[in-house]
Every structure is written in C-alpha cells, then in structure tokens.
Tab-separated table of C-alpha atoms in Angstrom:
chain	number	residue	atom	x	y	z
A	1	CYS	CA	10.988	-19.803	10.296
A	2	LEU	CA	11.868	-18.760	6.809
A	3	ARG	CA	15.644	-18.826	7.421
A	4	ASP	CA	15.945	-22.413	8.669
A	5	SER	CA	18.745	-24.591	7.275
A	6	PRO	CA	17.721	-27.287	4.809
A	7	GLY	CA	16.945	-30.669	6.350
A	8	THR	CA	16.414	-29.397	9.925
A	9	ASP	CA	12.706	-30.101	10.166
A	10	THR	CA	10.599	-33.174	9.239
A	11	ASP	CA	7.304	-31.295	9.040
A	12	PRO	CA	6.082	-31.523	5.443
A	13	ARG	CA	4.642	-28.000	5.614
A	14	THR	CA	7.982	-26.572	6.645
A	15	GLY	CA	9.665	-28.504	3.847
A	16	LEU	CA	7.220	-27.138	1.323
A	17	VAL	CA	7.694	-23.560	2.483
A	18	SER	CA	11.493	-24.045	2.347
A	19	ALA	CA	11.269	-25.452	-1.173
A	20	VAL	CA	9.128	-22.512	-2.386
A	21	ARG	CA	11.522	-20.061	-0.683
A	22	ASP	CA	14.565	-21.682	-2.200
A	23	ALA	CA	12.972	-21.845	-5.653
A	24	ALA	CA	11.982	-18.208	-5.524
A	25	LEU	CA	15.493	-17.165	-4.534
A	26	LEU	CA	17.046	-19.380	-7.166
A	27	LEU	CA	14.790	-18.019	-9.903
A	28	VAL	CA	15.958	-14.453	-9.077
A	29	GLU	CA	19.587	-15.326	-8.531
A	30	SER	CA	19.862	-17.314	-11.766
A	31	GLY	CA	18.192	-14.616	-13.782
A	32	THR	CA	15.459	-16.999	-14.830
A	33	ALA	CA	12.838	-14.593	-13.479
A	34	THR	CA	12.915	-11.008	-12.345
A	35	LEU	CA	12.416	-10.097	-8.758
A	36	GLY	CA	9.159	-8.406	-9.780
A	37	ASP	CA	7.943	-11.564	-11.497
A	38	VAL	CA	8.725	-13.728	-8.450
A	39	VAL	CA	7.025	-11.240	-6.123
A	40	ALA	CA	3.936	-11.071	-8.406
A	41	GLU	CA	3.654	-14.862	-8.464
A	42	LEU	CA	3.967	-15.182	-4.699
A	43	GLU	CA	1.403	-12.384	-4.239
A	44	SER	CA	-1.064	-14.245	-6.442
A	45	HIS	CA	-1.550	-16.632	-3.537
A	46	ASP	CA	-3.406	-15.068	-0.567
A	47	TRP	CA	-2.079	-17.152	2.290
A	48	PRO	CA	-0.012	-15.578	5.121
A	49	VAL	CA	2.996	-17.750	4.275
A	50	PHE	CA	3.165	-16.271	0.779
A	51	ARG	CA	3.006	-12.745	2.174
A	52	ARG	CA	5.902	-13.700	4.486
A	53	LEU	CA	7.836	-15.116	1.540
A	54	VAL	CA	7.375	-11.931	-0.497
A	55	LEU	CA	8.965	-9.839	2.275
A	56	PHE	CA	11.694	-12.372	2.767
A	57	VAL	CA	12.570	-12.463	-0.945
A	58	LEU	CA	12.549	-8.682	-1.089
A	59	ASP	CA	14.807	-8.518	1.952
A	60	SER	CA	17.174	-11.060	0.330
A	61	HIS	CA	17.404	-9.031	-2.902
A	62	GLY	CA	16.685	-5.552	-1.600
A	63	GLN	CA	19.678	-3.976	-3.278
A	64	ASP	CA	17.753	-4.085	-6.559
A	65	ALA	CA	14.260	-3.452	-5.303
A	66	ALA	CA	13.858	0.033	-3.814
A	67	GLU	CA	10.497	0.627	-5.557
A	68	LEU	CA	9.077	-2.777	-4.614
A	69	ILE	CA	10.328	-2.404	-1.048
A	70	GLY	CA	8.823	1.069	-0.792
A	71	ALA	CA	5.468	-0.228	-2.024
A	72	HIS	CA	5.457	-3.074	0.471
A	73	LEU	CA	6.681	-1.170	3.556
A	74	SER	CA	4.259	1.720	2.930
A	75	ASP	CA	1.281	-0.656	2.484
A	76	PRO	CA	-1.180	-0.250	5.383
A	77	ALA	CA	-2.207	-3.933	5.088
A	78	ALA	CA	1.401	-5.087	5.379
A	79	ILE	CA	2.344	-2.966	8.357
A	80	GLY	CA	-0.703	-4.109	10.287
A	81	ASP	CA	-0.506	-7.847	9.385
A	82	PHE	CA	0.695	-9.687	12.488
A	83	ASN	CA	1.378	-12.707	10.302
A	84	VAL	CA	4.353	-11.000	8.654
A	85	TYR	CA	5.722	-9.118	11.662
A	86	ARG	CA	9.237	-10.579	11.639
A	87	GLU	CA	9.727	-10.303	7.884
A	88	PHE	CA	8.284	-6.744	7.839
A	89	ILE	CA	10.612	-5.623	10.581
A	90	ALA	CA	13.640	-7.249	8.966
A	91	LEU	CA	12.887	-5.670	5.556
A	92	ALA	CA	12.342	-2.273	7.175
A	93	ARG	CA	15.577	-2.532	9.213
A	94	HIS	CA	17.701	-3.602	6.260
A	95	HIS	CA	16.243	-1.477	3.453
A	96	CYS	CA	14.272	1.565	4.730
A	97	GLN	CA	17.057	3.937	3.612
A	98	SER	CA	16.831	2.737	-0.009
A	99	MET	CA	13.119	3.703	-0.324
A	100	ALA	CA	11.991	6.812	-2.099
A	101	THR	CA	11.403	9.791	0.220
A	102	ARG	CA	7.624	9.667	-0.415
A	103	ASP	CA	7.525	5.978	0.638
A	104	GLN	CA	9.584	6.763	3.709
A	105	GLN	CA	7.096	9.499	4.663
A	106	ARG	CA	4.140	7.196	4.102
A	107	LEU	CA	5.757	4.518	6.264
A	108	LEU	CA	6.479	6.976	9.073
A	109	ALA	CA	2.925	8.284	8.852
A	110	LEU	CA	1.546	4.744	9.138
A	111	ILE	CA	3.668	4.057	12.150
A	112	GLY	CA	2.662	7.371	13.683
A	113	LYS	CA	-1.027	6.575	13.122
A	114	GLY	CA	-0.648	3.277	14.919
A	115	PRO	CA	-2.388	-0.047	14.381
A	116	ASP	CA	-6.035	-0.867	14.160
A	117	THR	CA	-6.818	-2.052	17.667
A	118	SER	CA	-10.274	-3.506	16.982
A	119	GLU	CA	-8.954	-7.017	16.321
A	120	TRP	CA	-6.892	-6.949	19.536
A	121	ALA	CA	-9.930	-5.748	21.468
A	122	ARG	CA	-12.163	-8.424	19.931
A	123	ARG	CA	-9.745	-11.254	20.694
A	124	HIS	CA	-9.171	-10.035	24.251
A	125	GLN	CA	-12.907	-9.857	24.856
A	126	GLU	CA	-13.353	-13.332	23.347
A	127	GLN	CA	-10.582	-14.857	25.453
A	128	THR	CA	-11.191	-13.146	28.794
A	129	GLY	CA	-14.783	-12.017	28.655
A	130	GLN	CA	-13.544	-8.540	29.608
A	131	PRO	CA	-13.127	-5.443	27.425
A	132	LEU	CA	-9.594	-4.313	26.664
A	133	SER	CA	-8.861	-1.298	28.877
A	134	GLU	CA	-7.695	2.018	27.473
A	135	ALA	CA	-4.422	1.645	29.360
A	136	MET	CA	-3.831	-1.757	27.755
A	137	ILE	CA	-4.602	-0.398	24.310
A	138	ARG	CA	-2.250	2.528	24.826
A	139	ASP	CA	0.462	0.158	25.992
A	140	ARG	CA	0.079	-2.216	23.007
A	141	VAL	CA	-0.011	0.676	20.571
A	142	SER	CA	3.106	2.163	22.116
A	143	ARG	CA	5.025	-1.132	21.857
A	144	TRP	CA	3.788	-1.606	18.288
A	145	GLN	CA	5.065	1.815	17.325
A	146	ARG	CA	8.299	1.419	19.257
A	147	ASP	CA	9.179	-1.751	17.379
A	148	ARG	CA	8.566	-0.194	14.008
A	149	PHE	CA	10.229	3.153	14.773
A	150	ALA	CA	13.281	1.187	15.998
A	151	ALA	CA	13.452	-0.683	12.718
A	152	VAL	CA	13.436	2.505	10.648
A	153	GLU	CA	15.567	4.607	12.960
A	154	PRO	CA	17.984	5.670	10.207
A	155	ILE	CA	15.181	7.520	8.361
A	156	LEU	CA	13.624	9.234	11.345
A	157	THR	CA	13.405	13.008	10.960
A	158	PRO	CA	14.141	15.041	14.077
A	159	GLU	CA	10.373	15.353	14.661
A	160	TRP	CA	9.804	11.616	14.381
A	161	ARG	CA	12.894	10.862	16.454
A	162	ALA	CA	11.559	13.126	19.286
A	163	ARG	CA	8.221	11.301	19.135
A	164	TYR	CA	9.900	7.886	19.094
A	165	GLN	CA	12.225	8.676	22.007
A	166	GLY	CA	9.539	10.584	23.936
C-alpha cells in the first residue's frame, strides 16, 4: 500500500516503493522539483508501481495540479488500468471538482462507456474453461461504473446522476 507508515514492512520491494514515494513527495514539498517534473520522471518508468505513484503524488498535491489531474483522470488507459484502481478512485474522489469542465466531461464519458471487457473474458476463459456470460459481463461493468460514478458524484450532471442512480 502506498500509504503505509515507515518501517512497518520488511519486504525490500515495499521499502523501495516507500523510499521513491517519500523522495517524490519531498522533492515537491521542498520546492526542489515541480510537481510536473516529478510526475514526468515517474511516468518515464513503465511499471504499474510508477503509475500508482504518479496518481498518489497528484492526490497528495492536488491543490496545485488541476491540469495534471484532469489529464490523468480523463486518460482512457488510466481509468481502465486495474493496477491503479485504488489510487485512481482516491484521486477522483478528492480532486474531480478541481478539473476543467472539458476533463470532467471526458471522465464522465469514459465512465459511461464502461471498461474494455475483453481482458476479463480472456482471464475467465483461461481460469474456468468457460466463456464469460453476458449477465456476468453486465454485472462487472455495472460495478465498475458504480465505483467510478460514486467517486465523482460531486460533478455528476442531472443526466449522469439519473444514470448512476438508475
């Protein structure tokens, strides 16, 4: 977890992630680097943990990052990346209202469109030997959308609110 207290885990990987997280936050907080510079450096590494760190750092310093937050929350790759689910939802919950209207609209459209279900179907087939039923797909898509709509509830228009609550 990206929010663990220092010294609570002996796994070297966790310690390394915590050190990178803390260094990224310190660079921004001390003014040694801009939030944009830190995000760009983290994004230059294409591992899921770095994508998680980007969203975490943006969430931690969201008051100064409306444009960066808008770009990340309205990114189709980010909203569909199960590796960053927790950080994506936290960032959306805490900062969706600070995004530009066009980014809010893109985010709502992405949620409305729903996730790409092909990976779910492939994994299910691989694990069970059975195809994923249409009912199971609808249920998973509905839960996926519910979680994201709940996170951005403050920016739901009446139309989106009716869809979310319906």
